[in-house]
């Protein structure tokens, strides 16, 4: 979430255009299709790079690992993919508006949704 806020505040126009391009690619590929995981990782990586925060950039591999573990669980639930795409869109739109508070809030909402979906899967 903090990286999203920092991307909104610090990202260059090229960084933000790259985030939009990555999001547009991500939202056109369905889970299970070739390139889905790579598109999701690219979106998150571009946000981290745009943050300008070296610590977050060093954490990119951990983020990719978390995405690889969580995505199959979350996207397997009916209707979850549409929510994931919408939540990512909210983050990207906030970054484009350079609204750091909303970018962070949108990212927190995405994490909360993911945690709830994973929790529901394992409690069933």
mmCIF file of C-alpha atoms in Angstrom:
data_model
loop_
_atom_site.group_PDB
_atom_site.id
_atom_site.type_symbol
_atom_site.label_atom_id
_atom_site.label_comp_id
_atom_site.label_asym_id
_atom_site.label_seq_id
_atom_site.Cartn_x
_atom_site.Cartn_y
_atom_site.Cartn_z
ATOM 1 C CA UNK A 1 0.000 0.000 0.000
ATOM 2 C CA UNK A 2 2.772 2.454 0.836
ATOM 3 C CA UNK A 3 4.432 1.739 -2.517
ATOM 4 C CA UNK A 4 1.159 2.638 -4.256
ATOM 5 C CA UNK A 5 0.999 5.920 -2.366
ATOM 6 C CA UNK A 6 4.596 6.674 -3.211
ATOM 7 C CA UNK A 7 4.051 5.779 -6.886
ATOM 8 C CA UNK A 8 1.195 8.295 -6.969
ATOM 9 C CA UNK A 9 3.352 10.972 -5.360
ATOM 10 C CA UNK A 10 6.708 10.257 -6.984
ATOM 11 C CA UNK A 11 6.142 8.382 -10.229
ATOM 12 C CA UNK A 12 7.147 10.055 -13.471
ATOM 13 C CA UNK A 13 4.680 10.412 -16.320
ATOM 14 C CA UNK A 14 6.449 7.492 -18.033
ATOM 15 C CA UNK A 15 6.189 5.374 -14.861
ATOM 16 C CA UNK A 16 2.470 6.034 -14.597
ATOM 17 C CA UNK A 17 1.905 5.332 -18.305
ATOM 18 C CA UNK A 18 3.757 2.035 -17.802
ATOM 19 C CA UNK A 19 1.504 1.168 -14.879
ATOM 20 C CA UNK A 20 -1.566 1.845 -17.028
ATOM 21 C CA UNK A 21 -0.176 -0.288 -19.876
ATOM 22 C CA UNK A 22 0.537 -3.143 -17.463
ATOM 23 C CA UNK A 23 -2.965 -2.879 -15.979
ATOM 24 C CA UNK A 24 -4.560 -2.881 -19.437
ATOM 25 C CA UNK A 25 -2.663 -6.077 -20.285
ATOM 26 C CA UNK A 26 -3.518 -7.649 -16.914
ATOM 27 C CA UNK A 27 -7.253 -7.049 -17.227
ATOM 28 C CA UNK A 28 -7.462 -8.691 -20.666
ATOM 29 C CA UNK A 29 -5.933 -12.005 -19.599
ATOM 30 C CA UNK A 30 -8.054 -14.413 -17.597
ATOM 31 C CA UNK A 31 -6.597 -16.507 -14.777
ATOM 32 C CA UNK A 32 -5.235 -19.761 -16.135
ATOM 33 C CA UNK A 33 -4.412 -18.254 -19.511
ATOM 34 C CA UNK A 34 -0.824 -17.971 -20.642
ATOM 35 C CA UNK A 35 0.727 -14.757 -19.424
ATOM 36 C CA UNK A 36 -1.698 -14.050 -16.569
ATOM 37 C CA UNK A 37 0.833 -14.396 -13.764
ATOM 38 C CA UNK A 38 3.455 -12.450 -15.714
ATOM 39 C CA UNK A 39 0.983 -9.617 -16.395
ATOM 40 C CA UNK A 40 0.035 -9.387 -12.714
ATOM 41 C CA UNK A 41 3.687 -9.409 -11.658
ATOM 42 C CA UNK A 42 4.530 -6.712 -14.223
ATOM 43 C CA UNK A 43 1.787 -4.450 -12.874
ATOM 44 C CA UNK A 44 2.998 -4.802 -9.306
ATOM 45 C CA UNK A 45 6.639 -4.439 -10.318
ATOM 46 C CA UNK A 46 5.934 -1.221 -12.197
ATOM 47 C CA UNK A 47 4.145 0.218 -9.184
ATOM 48 C CA UNK A 48 7.090 -0.652 -6.956
ATOM 49 C CA UNK A 49 9.562 0.883 -9.411
ATOM 50 C CA UNK A 50 7.444 4.042 -9.697
ATOM 51 C CA UNK A 51 7.504 4.364 -5.909
ATOM 52 C CA UNK A 52 11.171 5.244 -6.126
ATOM 53 C CA UNK A 53 11.632 3.385 -2.850
ATOM 54 C CA UNK A 54 14.725 1.186 -2.970
ATOM 55 C CA UNK A 55 13.549 -0.985 -0.077
ATOM 56 C CA UNK A 56 10.274 -1.784 -1.833
ATOM 57 C CA UNK A 57 12.173 -2.485 -5.053
ATOM 58 C CA UNK A 58 14.329 -5.010 -3.200
ATOM 59 C CA UNK A 59 11.140 -6.653 -1.913
ATOM 60 C CA UNK A 60 9.810 -7.245 -5.451
ATOM 61 C CA UNK A 61 10.763 -10.941 -5.427
ATOM 62 C CA UNK A 62 8.807 -11.468 -2.220
ATOM 63 C CA UNK A 63 5.805 -9.713 -3.747
ATOM 64 C CA UNK A 64 6.013 -11.944 -6.832
ATOM 65 C CA UNK A 65 6.121 -15.010 -4.581
ATOM 66 C CA UNK A 66 3.065 -13.871 -2.655
ATOM 67 C CA UNK A 67 1.178 -13.234 -5.889
ATOM 68 C CA UNK A 68 2.097 -16.675 -7.220
ATOM 69 C CA UNK A 69 0.772 -18.291 -4.037
ATOM 70 C CA UNK A 70 -2.393 -16.215 -3.625
ATOM 71 C CA UNK A 71 -3.608 -15.807 -7.196
ATOM 72 C CA UNK A 72 -4.675 -19.410 -7.871
ATOM 73 C CA UNK A 73 -6.628 -19.505 -4.608
ATOM 74 C CA UNK A 74 -8.372 -16.156 -5.035
ATOM 75 C CA UNK A 75 -9.147 -16.336 -8.739
ATOM 76 C CA UNK A 76 -10.657 -19.825 -8.407
ATOM 77 C CA UNK A 77 -13.586 -18.401 -6.439
ATOM 78 C CA UNK A 78 -16.642 -17.443 -8.523
ATOM 79 C CA UNK A 79 -16.742 -13.723 -9.310
ATOM 80 C CA UNK A 80 -13.417 -13.029 -7.637
ATOM 81 C CA UNK A 81 -11.509 -12.250 -10.836
ATOM 82 C CA UNK A 82 -13.885 -9.430 -11.718
ATOM 83 C CA UNK A 83 -13.441 -7.959 -8.242
ATOM 84 C CA UNK A 84 -9.657 -8.313 -8.456
ATOM 85 C CA UNK A 85 -9.624 -6.456 -11.787
ATOM 86 C CA UNK A 86 -11.877 -3.696 -10.438
ATOM 87 C CA UNK A 87 -9.763 -3.320 -7.283
ATOM 88 C CA UNK A 88 -6.553 -3.101 -9.305
ATOM 89 C CA UNK A 89 -8.260 -0.541 -11.535
ATOM 90 C CA UNK A 90 -9.068 1.558 -8.472
ATOM 91 C CA UNK A 91 -5.380 1.526 -7.483
ATOM 92 C CA UNK A 92 -4.224 2.466 -10.978
ATOM 93 C CA UNK A 93 -6.779 5.267 -11.316
ATOM 94 C CA UNK A 94 -5.685 6.742 -7.978
ATOM 95 C CA UNK A 95 -2.042 6.630 -9.049
ATOM 96 C CA UNK A 96 -2.938 8.341 -12.321
ATOM 97 C CA UNK A 97 -4.737 11.090 -10.395
ATOM 98 C CA UNK A 98 -1.680 11.319 -8.130
ATOM 99 C CA UNK A 99 -3.961 10.727 -5.167
ATOM 100 C CA UNK A 100 -1.567 9.071 -2.739
ATOM 101 C CA UNK A 101 -4.148 8.577 0.024
ATOM 102 C CA UNK A 102 -6.621 6.872 -2.308
ATOM 103 C CA UNK A 103 -3.885 4.750 -3.898
ATOM 104 C CA UNK A 104 -2.908 3.478 -0.469
ATOM 105 C CA UNK A 105 -6.545 2.929 0.583
ATOM 106 C CA UNK A 106 -7.350 1.104 -2.657
ATOM 107 C CA UNK A 107 -4.326 -1.129 -2.209
ATOM 108 C CA UNK A 108 -5.334 -1.914 1.378
ATOM 109 C CA UNK A 109 -8.821 -2.809 0.153
ATOM 110 C CA UNK A 110 -7.285 -5.161 -2.417
ATOM 111 C CA UNK A 111 -5.188 -6.836 0.268
ATOM 112 C CA UNK A 112 -8.219 -7.128 2.565
ATOM 113 C CA UNK A 113 -10.264 -8.712 -0.227
ATOM 114 C CA UNK A 114 -7.482 -11.188 -0.974
ATOM 115 C CA UNK A 115 -7.113 -12.100 2.696
ATOM 116 C CA UNK A 116 -10.870 -12.626 3.047
ATOM 117 C CA UNK A 117 -10.989 -14.830 -0.054
ATOM 118 C CA UNK A 118 -8.056 -16.930 1.141
ATOM 119 C CA UNK A 119 -9.564 -17.190 4.619
ATOM 120 C CA UNK A 120 -12.895 -18.303 3.176
ATOM 121 C CA UNK A 121 -11.186 -20.956 1.096
ATOM 122 C CA UNK A 122 -9.417 -22.489 4.058
ATOM 123 C CA UNK A 123 -12.327 -22.240 6.472
ATOM 124 C CA UNK A 124 -14.736 -24.043 4.145
#
